[in-house]
Short mmCIF file of C-alpha atoms and ligand atoms in Angstrom, two decimals:
data_model
loop_
_atom_site.label_atom_id
_atom_site.label_comp_id
_atom_site.label_asym_id
_atom_site.label_seq_id
_atom_site.Cartn_x
_atom_site.Cartn_y
_atom_site.Cartn_z
CA UNK A 47 4.09 16.88 -17.36
CA UNK A 48 0.66 18.82 -16.18
CA UNK A 49 1.06 22.07 -18.43
CA UNK A 50 -2.84 21.60 -19.25
CA UNK A 51 -5.19 21.08 -16.62
CA UNK A 52 -8.17 19.62 -18.26
CA UNK A 53 -11.17 19.03 -16.02
CA UNK A 54 -14.00 17.21 -17.34
CA UNK A 55 -16.28 19.75 -16.39
CA UNK A 56 -14.81 22.42 -18.73
CA UNK A 57 -16.13 21.79 -21.82
CA UNK A 58 -19.78 21.33 -20.69
CA UNK A 59 -19.44 24.43 -18.37
CA UNK A 60 -18.87 26.54 -21.59
CA UNK A 61 -22.29 27.69 -22.74
CA UNK A 62 -23.03 28.71 -19.02
CA UNK A 63 -19.70 30.99 -19.45
CA UNK A 64 -20.96 32.26 -22.81
CA UNK A 65 -24.35 33.42 -21.31
CA UNK A 66 -22.80 34.91 -18.25
CA UNK A 67 -20.24 37.13 -20.36
CA UNK A 68 -21.68 38.06 -23.59
CA UNK A 69 -19.08 41.00 -23.69
CA UNK A 70 -16.07 38.79 -23.28
CA UNK A 71 -17.61 36.63 -25.93
CA UNK A 72 -17.77 39.31 -28.68
CA UNK A 73 -14.39 40.51 -28.15
CA UNK A 74 -13.27 36.92 -28.21
CA UNK A 75 -14.93 36.48 -31.71
CA UNK A 76 -11.82 36.99 -33.70
CA UNK A 77 -9.66 34.44 -31.69
CA UNK A 78 -12.54 31.85 -31.84
CA UNK A 79 -12.49 32.23 -35.53
CA UNK A 80 -8.71 31.13 -35.50
CA UNK A 81 -8.96 28.21 -33.58
CA UNK A 82 -8.16 25.52 -36.13
CA UNK A 83 -10.59 22.65 -36.83
CA UNK A 84 -10.21 19.47 -34.96
CA UNK A 85 -9.69 17.48 -38.33
CA UNK A 86 -7.10 19.99 -39.55
CA UNK A 87 -5.06 19.24 -36.32
CA UNK A 88 -5.67 15.76 -36.49
CA UNK A 89 -4.54 15.61 -40.14
CA UNK A 90 -1.14 17.22 -39.08
CA UNK A 91 2.09 15.63 -39.68
CA UNK A 92 3.02 15.62 -36.27
CA UNK A 93 -0.21 14.21 -34.91
CA UNK A 94 -0.75 11.62 -37.70
CA UNK A 95 1.70 9.16 -36.05
CA UNK A 96 -0.12 9.31 -32.76
CA UNK A 97 -3.25 8.01 -34.67
CA UNK A 98 -1.19 5.31 -36.25
CA UNK A 99 0.17 4.26 -32.74
CA UNK A 100 -3.33 4.85 -30.66
CA UNK A 101 -6.02 5.01 -32.88
CA UNK A 102 -7.48 7.89 -34.85
CA UNK A 103 -10.75 7.90 -32.47
CA UNK A 104 -8.55 8.19 -29.33
CA UNK A 105 -6.32 11.04 -30.88
CA UNK A 106 -9.49 12.95 -32.19
CA UNK A 107 -11.18 12.91 -28.58
CA UNK A 108 -7.82 14.31 -27.45
CA UNK A 109 -7.99 16.97 -30.07
CA UNK A 110 -11.32 17.88 -29.33
CA UNK A 111 -10.58 18.29 -25.81
CA UNK A 112 -7.59 20.66 -26.30
CA UNK A 113 -9.85 22.56 -28.74
CA UNK A 114 -12.58 22.95 -26.40
CA UNK A 115 -10.27 23.99 -23.56
CA UNK A 116 -8.73 26.74 -25.65
CA UNK A 117 -12.13 27.87 -26.52
CA UNK A 118 -12.97 28.00 -22.92
CA UNK A 119 -9.82 29.78 -22.09
CA UNK A 120 -10.79 32.75 -24.83
CA UNK A 121 -14.23 33.01 -23.35
CA UNK A 122 -13.04 33.52 -19.99
CA UNK A 123 -10.10 36.06 -21.04
CA UNK A 124 -7.35 33.79 -20.08
CA UNK A 125 -4.34 33.86 -22.57
CA UNK A 126 -5.50 30.93 -24.98
CA UNK A 127 -2.37 30.25 -26.80
CA UNK A 128 -3.98 28.93 -29.85
CA UNK A 129 -1.20 28.96 -32.39
CA UNK A 130 -1.61 25.89 -34.56
CA UNK A 131 2.04 24.42 -33.24
CA UNK A 132 0.85 25.22 -29.59
CA UNK A 133 -2.16 22.94 -30.01
CA UNK A 134 -0.41 20.30 -31.68
CA UNK A 135 1.88 20.24 -28.87
CA UNK A 136 -0.79 20.22 -26.46
CA UNK A 137 -2.54 17.27 -28.10
CA UNK A 138 0.65 15.10 -28.10
CA UNK A 139 1.20 16.14 -24.46
CA UNK A 140 -2.26 15.06 -23.58
CA UNK A 141 -1.78 11.66 -25.18
CA UNK A 142 1.63 10.96 -23.56
CA UNK A 143 0.25 11.83 -20.02
CA UNK A 144 -2.91 9.40 -20.72
CA UNK A 145 -0.78 6.75 -22.08
CA UNK A 146 1.59 7.00 -19.26
CA UNK A 147 0.97 4.35 -16.49
CA UNK A 148 -0.26 5.80 -13.54
CA UNK A 149 0.97 3.23 -11.04
CA UNK A 150 4.61 3.78 -10.90
CA UNK A 151 7.73 3.29 -8.79
CA UNK A 152 8.15 5.72 -6.06
CA UNK A 153 11.13 6.37 -3.58
CA UNK A 154 9.89 5.61 -0.03
CA UNK A 155 11.86 7.52 2.02
CA UNK A 156 9.34 8.20 4.65
CA UNK A 157 10.96 6.07 7.04
CA UNK A 158 7.92 3.67 7.27
CA UNK A 159 9.29 0.34 5.80
CA UNK A 160 5.75 -1.30 5.19
CA UNK A 161 4.09 1.71 4.06
CA UNK A 162 0.41 0.46 3.07
CA UNK A 163 0.09 3.76 0.87
CA UNK A 164 3.34 2.85 -0.92
CA UNK A 165 2.59 -0.79 -1.57
CA UNK A 166 3.98 -2.40 1.33
CA UNK A 167 6.71 -5.11 1.13
CA UNK A 168 9.11 -5.21 -1.97
CA UNK A 169 9.19 -8.53 -3.57
CA UNK A 170 12.40 -10.61 -4.08
CA UNK A 171 13.49 -11.26 -7.78
CA UNK A 172 12.41 -15.02 -7.20
CA UNK A 173 8.89 -14.01 -6.62
CA UNK A 174 8.90 -11.36 -9.97
CA UNK A 175 10.32 -14.39 -11.78
CA UNK A 176 7.74 -16.67 -10.62
CA UNK A 177 4.95 -14.14 -11.31
CA UNK A 178 6.36 -13.26 -14.91
CA UNK A 179 6.65 -17.47 -15.75
CA UNK A 180 2.88 -17.95 -15.26
CA UNK A 181 1.66 -14.41 -16.03
CA UNK A 182 1.67 -14.71 -20.21
CA UNK A 183 0.37 -18.18 -20.75
CA UNK A 184 -1.35 -21.02 -19.34
CA UNK A 185 -0.36 -22.89 -15.98
CA UNK A 186 -1.32 -25.71 -13.62
CA UNK A 187 -3.05 -23.05 -11.35
CA UNK A 188 -5.94 -25.52 -10.85
CA UNK A 189 -4.82 -28.70 -12.68
CA UNK A 190 -3.05 -31.80 -11.00
CA UNK A 191 -0.29 -32.43 -13.55
CA UNK A 192 0.23 -36.24 -12.11
CA UNK A 193 -3.57 -37.36 -12.49
CA UNK A 194 -4.52 -35.09 -15.27
CA UNK A 195 -7.61 -33.96 -13.01
CA UNK A 196 -8.96 -30.75 -11.41
CA UNK A 197 -6.44 -29.51 -8.92
CA UNK A 198 -6.89 -26.94 -6.00
CA UNK A 199 -5.07 -23.50 -6.48
CA UNK A 200 -4.13 -22.90 -2.89
CA UNK A 201 -2.25 -26.10 -2.87
CA UNK A 202 0.68 -24.17 -4.66
CA UNK A 203 1.31 -22.65 -1.31
CA UNK A 204 -0.46 -24.54 1.50
CA UNK A 205 2.11 -27.27 1.96
CA UNK A 206 4.86 -24.47 2.46
CA UNK A 207 2.68 -22.58 5.09
CA UNK A 208 2.02 -25.73 6.91
CA UNK A 209 5.78 -26.64 7.04
CA UNK A 210 6.75 -23.21 8.23
CA UNK A 211 4.03 -22.87 10.90
CA UNK A 212 3.28 -26.45 12.20
CA UNK A 213 -0.37 -25.82 11.01
CA UNK A 214 -2.62 -28.95 9.93
CA UNK A 215 -4.18 -26.53 7.11
CA UNK A 216 -4.06 -23.42 5.56
CA UNK A 217 -5.98 -21.27 3.01
CA UNK A 218 -4.99 -18.14 1.30
CA UNK A 219 -7.33 -15.18 0.01
CA UNK A 220 -7.05 -11.67 -1.19
CA UNK A 221 -5.92 -9.77 2.16
CA UNK A 222 -5.99 -10.43 5.71
CA UNK A 223 -9.18 -8.42 6.06
CA UNK A 224 -10.73 -10.79 3.83
CA UNK A 225 -9.25 -13.68 6.01
CA UNK A 226 -10.73 -12.23 9.08
CA UNK A 227 -14.20 -11.68 7.32
CA UNK A 228 -14.01 -15.40 5.80
CA UNK A 229 -13.21 -16.83 9.31
CA UNK A 230 -15.89 -14.89 11.22
CA UNK A 231 -18.76 -15.57 8.61
CA UNK A 232 -17.56 -19.29 8.17
CA UNK A 233 -17.68 -20.19 11.84
CA UNK A 234 -19.92 -17.67 13.68
CA UNK A 235 -22.74 -16.57 11.17
CA UNK A 236 -25.64 -15.31 13.36
CA UNK A 237 -23.65 -16.40 16.42
CA UNK A 238 -21.79 -14.52 19.26
CA UNK A 239 -18.27 -13.73 18.99
CA UNK A 240 -16.27 -12.62 22.09
CA UNK A 241 -13.59 -9.88 21.57
CA UNK A 242 -11.78 -7.91 24.28
CA UNK A 243 -12.76 -4.06 24.31
CA UNK A 244 -9.13 -3.29 24.19
CA UNK A 245 -8.90 -5.09 20.77
CA UNK A 246 -11.67 -3.57 18.97
CA UNK A 247 -9.55 -1.83 16.65
CA UNK A 248 -9.52 0.19 13.43
CA UNK A 249 -6.55 -0.26 11.17
CA UNK A 250 -7.54 2.47 8.68
CA UNK A 251 -8.96 1.84 5.14
CA UNK A 252 -12.07 1.13 6.62
CA UNK A 253 -10.95 -1.81 8.58
CA UNK A 254 -13.02 -1.62 11.77
CA UNK A 255 -13.36 -4.88 13.53
CA UNK A 256 -16.99 -4.18 14.70
CA UNK A 257 -18.05 -3.35 11.06
CA UNK A 258 -16.15 -6.51 9.87
CA UNK A 259 -18.08 -8.44 12.69
CA UNK A 260 -21.18 -7.10 11.43
CA UNK A 261 -20.39 -7.87 7.72
CA UNK A 262 -19.68 -11.15 8.55
CA UNK A 263 -22.92 -11.56 10.17
CA UNK A 264 -21.74 -11.99 13.55
CA UNK A 265 -22.91 -10.85 17.16
CA UNK A 266 -20.32 -8.72 18.91
CA UNK A 267 -19.90 -9.91 22.73
CA UNK A 268 -17.54 -6.94 24.35
CA UNK A 269 -15.26 -8.39 26.94
CA UNK A 270 -13.65 -6.75 29.79
CA UNK A 271 -12.64 -2.95 29.30
CA UNK A 272 -10.25 -1.11 27.38
CA UNK A 273 -7.42 -1.47 29.52
CA UNK A 274 -7.76 -4.77 31.26
CA UNK A 275 -9.54 -8.06 30.33
CA UNK A 276 -9.45 -11.11 32.50
CA UNK A 277 -9.91 -14.72 32.06
CA UNK A 278 -13.15 -14.77 34.06
CA UNK A 279 -14.62 -12.10 31.45
CA UNK A 280 -13.91 -14.39 28.55
CA UNK A 281 -15.51 -17.10 30.71
CA UNK A 282 -18.58 -15.00 31.34
CA UNK A 283 -18.92 -14.63 27.55
CA UNK A 284 -18.47 -18.15 26.70
CA UNK A 285 -21.12 -18.99 29.43
CA UNK A 286 -23.37 -16.55 27.77
CA UNK A 287 -23.42 -18.29 24.35
CA UNK A 288 -20.44 -17.04 22.56
CA UNK A 289 -19.39 -19.49 19.91
CA UNK A 290 -16.18 -18.28 18.92
CA UNK A 291 -13.32 -16.13 20.97
CA UNK A 292 -11.34 -13.74 18.89
CA UNK A 293 -8.20 -12.37 19.60
CA UNK A 294 -6.71 -9.43 17.71
CA UNK A 295 -3.29 -8.08 17.68
CA UNK A 296 -3.73 -4.25 18.47
CA UNK A 297 -1.35 -3.68 15.63
CA UNK A 298 -1.31 0.03 15.35
CA UNK A 299 -1.29 0.96 19.03
CA UNK A 300 -0.33 -0.05 22.61
CA UNK A 301 -2.25 -0.10 25.76
CA UNK A 302 0.15 0.73 28.59
CA UNK A 303 -0.03 1.43 32.14
CA UNK A 304 -2.66 -0.40 34.49
CA UNK A 305 -3.39 -2.94 31.95
CA UNK A 306 -4.20 -6.65 31.54
CA UNK A 307 -4.83 -8.90 28.77
CA UNK A 308 -5.32 -12.81 28.45
CA UNK A 309 -2.49 -14.35 27.04
CA UNK A 310 -3.23 -17.18 24.14
CA UNK A 311 -2.62 -20.02 25.99
CA UNK A 312 -5.09 -19.29 28.53
CA UNK A 313 -7.75 -17.95 26.44
CA UNK A 314 -7.30 -21.23 24.28
CA UNK A 315 -7.86 -23.25 27.48
CA UNK A 316 -10.97 -21.27 28.32
CA UNK A 317 -12.42 -21.65 24.86
CA UNK A 318 -11.68 -25.41 24.53
CA UNK A 319 -13.04 -26.15 28.03
CA UNK A 320 -16.41 -24.66 26.72
CA UNK A 321 -16.12 -26.44 24.00
CA UNK A 322 -15.55 -23.35 21.53
CA UNK A 323 -12.87 -22.14 19.37
CA UNK A 324 -10.19 -19.46 19.58
CA UNK A 325 -9.00 -17.57 16.65
CA UNK A 326 -6.15 -15.09 16.56
CA UNK A 327 -5.66 -12.30 14.04
CA UNK A 328 -2.12 -11.74 14.08
CA UNK A 329 -2.24 -8.91 11.54
CA UNK A 330 1.46 -8.90 10.57
CA UNK A 331 2.30 -12.22 11.80
CA UNK A 332 5.73 -13.12 11.53
CA UNK A 333 6.79 -16.57 10.34
CA UNK A 334 10.11 -16.42 12.01
CA UNK A 335 11.60 -15.23 15.20
CA UNK A 336 12.66 -11.62 14.42
CA UNK A 337 14.90 -11.28 17.47
CA UNK A 338 17.18 -13.82 15.89
CA UNK A 339 18.03 -10.69 13.50
CA UNK A 340 18.32 -8.16 16.19
CA UNK A 341 14.42 -6.67 15.70
CA UNK A 342 12.16 -6.24 18.43
CA UNK A 343 9.99 -9.66 18.97
CA UNK A 344 6.51 -10.05 17.25
CA UNK A 345 4.32 -12.98 18.08
CA UNK A 346 5.28 -15.65 15.61
CA UNK A 347 2.41 -17.63 13.68
CA UNK A 348 3.93 -21.04 15.10
CA UNK A 349 3.93 -20.16 18.76
CA UNK A 350 0.41 -18.76 18.41
CA UNK A 351 -0.74 -21.99 17.17
CA UNK A 352 1.31 -24.08 19.81
CA UNK A 353 -0.31 -21.94 22.51
CA UNK A 354 -3.48 -23.42 21.63
CA UNK A 355 -5.13 -21.02 18.69
CA UNK A 356 -7.46 -23.16 16.61
CA UNK A 357 -7.00 -20.68 13.57
CA UNK A 358 -4.49 -17.85 13.03
CA UNK A 359 -4.84 -15.07 10.45
CA UNK A 360 -2.24 -12.81 8.84
CA UNK A 361 -1.17 -10.66 5.87
CA UNK A 362 1.05 -11.94 2.99
CA UNK A 363 2.49 -8.31 2.45
CA UNK A 364 3.57 -7.27 6.02
CA UNK A 365 6.33 -8.84 7.80
CA UNK A 366 6.14 -11.84 5.66
CA UNK A 367 7.50 -9.76 2.88
CA UNK A 368 5.52 -11.07 0.17
CA UNK A 369 2.73 -9.97 -2.07
CA UNK A 370 -0.72 -8.98 -0.86
CA UNK A 371 -2.52 -12.05 0.54
CA UNK A 372 -4.60 -13.07 3.60
CA UNK A 373 -3.32 -16.13 4.95
CA UNK A 374 -5.25 -18.56 7.38
CA UNK A 375 -3.70 -21.34 9.07
CA UNK A 376 -4.69 -24.00 11.65
CA UNK A 377 -7.16 -26.76 12.42
CA UNK A 378 -8.09 -28.95 9.56
CA UNK A 379 -11.95 -29.28 9.99
CA UNK A 380 -12.02 -25.54 10.44
CA UNK A 381 -10.23 -24.82 7.44
CA UNK A 382 -12.32 -26.85 5.79
CA UNK A 383 -15.38 -24.96 6.66
CA UNK A 384 -13.82 -21.71 5.57
CA UNK A 385 -12.87 -23.57 2.28
CA UNK A 386 -16.54 -24.58 1.64
CA UNK A 387 -17.93 -20.82 2.08
CA UNK A 388 -18.70 -19.16 -1.12
CA UNK A 389 -17.15 -16.19 0.12
CA UNK A 390 -13.94 -17.93 -0.34
CA UNK A 391 -14.40 -18.23 -4.04
CA UNK A 392 -15.04 -14.33 -4.25
CA UNK A 393 -11.81 -13.79 -2.03
CA UNK A 394 -9.52 -16.24 -3.96
CA UNK A 395 -5.93 -15.25 -4.86
CA UNK A 396 -5.12 -14.83 -8.58
CA UNK A 397 -2.13 -17.25 -10.28
CA UNK A 398 0.36 -14.24 -10.05
CA UNK A 399 0.11 -13.73 -6.19
CA UNK A 400 0.22 -17.48 -5.65
CA UNK A 401 3.39 -17.81 -7.50
CA UNK A 402 4.97 -15.10 -5.59
CA UNK A 403 3.94 -16.15 -2.28
CA UNK A 404 5.11 -19.57 -3.05
CA UNK A 405 8.57 -18.11 -4.23
CA UNK A 406 8.65 -16.09 -0.95
CA UNK A 407 7.89 -19.07 1.39
CA UNK A 408 10.50 -20.91 -0.22
CA UNK A 409 12.96 -18.25 1.02
CA UNK A 410 11.98 -18.94 4.40
CA UNK A 411 13.57 -22.84 4.22
CA UNK A 412 16.84 -20.98 5.08
CA UNK A 413 16.25 -18.39 7.79
CA UNK A 414 20.14 -17.65 8.03
CA UNK A 415 20.07 -16.36 4.64
CA UNK A 416 16.85 -14.64 4.85
CA UNK A 417 18.02 -10.90 5.53
CA UNK A 418 20.02 -11.04 2.43
CA UNK A 419 17.08 -12.64 0.45
CA UNK A 420 14.21 -11.10 1.49
CA UNK A 421 13.92 -7.43 0.56
CA UNK A 422 11.69 -6.65 3.62
CA UNK A 423 13.88 -8.02 6.27
CA UNK A 424 16.92 -6.65 4.55
CA UNK A 425 15.60 -3.06 4.79
CA UNK A 426 14.55 -3.65 8.48
CA UNK A 427 17.73 -5.08 9.48
CA UNK A 428 19.83 -2.68 7.51
CA UNK A 429 22.37 -0.94 9.78
CA UNK A 430 22.41 2.59 10.89
CA UNK A 431 26.12 2.98 9.97
CA UNK A 432 25.47 1.71 6.70
CA UNK A 433 22.42 4.05 6.19
CA UNK A 434 24.57 6.97 7.33
CA UNK A 435 27.23 6.16 4.71
CA UNK A 436 24.40 6.40 1.84
CA UNK A 437 23.47 9.86 3.52
CA UNK A 438 26.82 11.21 3.75
CA UNK A 439 27.58 10.17 0.09
CA UNK A 440 24.62 11.95 -1.12
CA UNK A 441 24.52 14.89 0.74
CA UNK A 442 27.40 17.32 -0.97
CA UNK A 443 25.13 16.98 -4.29
CA UNK A 444 22.25 17.47 -2.61
CA UNK A 445 23.35 20.57 -0.94
CA UNK A 446 24.80 21.95 -4.07
CA UNK A 447 21.45 21.45 -5.73
CA UNK A 448 19.46 23.21 -2.91
CA UNK A 449 21.95 26.06 -2.36
CA UNK A 450 20.49 29.19 -1.41
CA UNK A 451 17.14 27.47 -0.85
CA UNK A 452 17.75 24.93 1.63
CA UNK A 453 20.51 23.64 4.07
CA UNK A 454 21.17 19.78 3.89
CA UNK A 455 22.40 18.18 6.78
CA UNK A 456 23.08 14.21 7.48
CA UNK A 457 21.31 13.38 10.52
CA UNK A 458 20.07 10.22 12.41
CA UNK A 459 16.36 9.67 12.63
CA UNK A 460 14.13 6.76 13.47
CA UNK A 461 12.15 4.38 11.28
CA UNK A 462 9.24 2.65 11.68
CA UNK A 463 8.21 -0.95 10.72
CA UNK A 464 4.86 0.21 9.48
CA UNK A 465 1.76 -1.94 8.97
CA UNK A 466 0.83 -2.49 12.30
CA UNK A 467 3.88 -4.40 13.45
CA UNK A 468 5.40 -3.43 16.73
CA UNK A 469 3.64 0.10 16.54
CA UNK A 470 5.92 1.65 19.44
CA UNK A 471 9.13 0.13 18.55
CA UNK A 472 11.31 2.36 16.12
CA UNK A 473 14.64 1.41 14.45
CA UNK A 474 17.51 3.84 14.45
CA UNK A 475 18.31 5.03 11.08
CA UNK A 476 19.62 8.00 9.21
CA UNK A 477 19.08 10.50 6.44
CA UNK A 478 19.02 13.96 4.99
CA UNK A 479 17.41 16.73 6.81
CA UNK A 480 16.51 19.66 4.59
CA UNK A 481 15.80 22.98 6.36
CA UNK A 482 14.69 25.73 4.02
CA UNK A 483 16.35 28.87 4.38
CA UNK A 484 14.69 32.42 4.98
CA UNK A 485 12.12 33.34 7.36
CA UNK A 486 10.80 31.06 9.92
CA UNK A 487 7.33 32.25 9.84
CA UNK A 488 7.19 31.05 6.04
CA UNK A 489 8.57 27.74 6.69
CA UNK A 490 5.48 25.74 6.63
CA UNK A 491 4.79 26.91 2.86
CA UNK A 492 8.46 26.46 1.91
CA UNK A 493 8.54 22.96 3.43
CA UNK A 494 5.15 21.91 1.35
CA UNK A 495 6.94 23.24 -1.83
CA UNK A 496 9.98 21.29 -1.47
CA UNK A 497 8.10 17.94 -0.56
CA UNK A 498 6.03 18.96 -3.89
CA UNK A 499 9.48 19.53 -5.86
CA UNK A 500 10.56 15.89 -5.09
CA UNK A 501 7.22 14.49 -5.46
CA UNK A 502 7.50 15.95 -9.11
CA UNK A 503 10.49 14.02 -10.07
CA UNK A 504 10.27 11.06 -12.58
CA UNK A 505 10.31 8.49 -10.12
CA UNK A 506 8.78 10.42 -7.27
CA UNK A 507 10.51 10.69 -3.87
CA UNK A 508 8.20 10.78 -0.99
CA UNK A 509 9.61 12.14 2.52
CA UNK A 510 8.27 13.30 5.48
CA UNK A 511 7.87 16.78 6.99
CA UNK A 512 8.93 16.73 10.62
CA UNK A 513 9.83 19.50 12.97
CA UNK A 514 10.16 22.05 10.63
CA UNK A 515 12.38 20.16 8.31
CA UNK A 516 11.86 17.82 5.24
CA UNK A 517 13.23 14.67 6.21
CA UNK A 518 14.50 11.67 3.64
CA UNK A 519 15.25 8.54 5.79
CA UNK A 520 17.26 6.53 3.72
CA UNK A 521 16.84 3.32 5.45
CA UNK A 522 14.82 2.16 2.01
CA UNK A 523 16.84 3.67 -0.56
CA UNK A 524 18.31 0.83 -2.69
CA UNK A 525 18.67 2.57 -5.80
CA UNK A 526 21.23 5.24 -4.85
CA UNK A 527 22.26 5.70 -8.66
CA UNK A 528 18.53 6.05 -9.75
CA UNK A 529 18.22 8.65 -6.92
CA UNK A 530 21.23 10.57 -7.61
CA UNK A 531 20.80 10.41 -11.40
CA UNK A 532 17.38 12.23 -11.30
CA UNK A 533 18.63 15.23 -8.79
CA UNK A 534 19.58 17.34 -11.66
CA UNK A 535 15.91 17.43 -12.75
CA UNK A 536 14.86 18.45 -9.27
CA UNK A 537 13.00 21.74 -9.92
CA UNK A 538 13.47 23.88 -7.06
CA UNK A 539 12.50 27.42 -8.78
CA UNK A 540 9.70 28.13 -6.71
CA UNK A 541 10.70 26.05 -3.32
C1 PLP B 245 -3.05 -5.05 9.10
C2 PLP B 245 -4.13 -5.82 9.71
C3 PLP B 245 -5.33 -6.30 9.09
C4 PLP B 245 -5.68 -6.07 7.67
O1 PLP B 245 -4.67 -6.86 6.79
P1 PLP B 245 -4.56 -6.48 5.18
O2 PLP B 245 -4.03 -7.51 4.83
O3 PLP B 245 -4.32 -5.07 5.30
O4 PLP B 245 -6.16 -6.76 4.48
C5 PLP B 245 -6.15 -6.97 9.88
N1 PLP B 245 -5.82 -7.01 11.15
C6 PLP B 245 -4.48 -6.75 11.80
C7 PLP B 245 -4.51 -7.12 13.39
C8 PLP B 245 -4.13 -6.08 11.13
O5 PLP B 245 -2.77 -5.40 11.78
#
């Protein structure tokens, strides 16, 4: 993989190279003349099957690219390697590289369970089966089988959402960012929305509350201060014309020390007394009480509604453990207003996501069995002793592989839930700590090379560099055999 680096610019840079180095060009002439014609390469017995599989125009393009690269190499005086067989090999490598899927599974050994960059929640087999069942053919996505009339796609999940949260109504969209945008635009376009200064968050990936607010057409009324916001601050904002109060779960940070926050129940009372609504963006939003599984408590959707929130939004692929989705639950008439907004059409879920979400929600029917059935919860509740046992079983093999390069130790570490759930709480975990041998001074570079070698495996292994070591937190290693099987291919030649 990646023997040849073809940047798109190279071929078109070529005339400039020619002009600049006429001398090189003259000494390169014999080599240039020996470059085989593209047609000859394409007609070669080893390339022809590729044309049959992928189409001649595509293969010809690849051949042209390889020849152009070789020509550029000759002109810049690099070793061109222009033997016919070499070029044929490059063409098939290039085609294989382009035909390989770029979105592939990786081992998430970062210690962050719900890692946004690594795809967040792993799905249970029930969800995968439900997706596969509707993926390849027609389904009753928006069709009521009983009446033979048009149906509503969200109906495949809203019943379960209401049942699990106690809400009157529910609606689903592409992600929680879309849910918040839809909510704000539907209820407070050109109106004022009151938000505590301590909750004007940035989640990363361009989700900054003030920006979302502006995009939704809302005027932001900042309430209170960064560390302390009181009921009277909200009351003043409502007095001066705020239509909606938005409470945001401060996902990825915590304000500590001299702080004050108005709880949902009090906020709901204030908003309702003024004839206004309260919406809560819970972010991760747990459907069940996590403390029953020994996890740090996180506000549940049901208790937030019970405390008086009119609408609650949360993600499908955070603590819920499902596919990427944004969920809004709450008052029927408010949900109806969101549903009528044309943005809802733009943000709607596709059939596979609805299928997966429906399957995941059904698992919540039995909370007792949830840790064994819902992979996210299974990972979050995995015992440190169990994780340590995995580390101990892998240690000898990895130590042998890295002999002379790095010391491999079994060590305890801390995992994070991630995706903004319980930002400061960590979970005791265990893993392997790889410490490069050799001079301390060069350790930084050695660690980068080690991390790169693990990323270069067929199923890339993503760890983290911490305190002068490369750490593999094994909490999320569910395929131990798969991990072990590819260690043979770990290329530490320059690590
Ligand atoms: C994660 C998060 C979002 C964004 O949700 P996505 O599903 O990633 O779009 C919004 N608000 C809060 C509080 C969050 O934690």
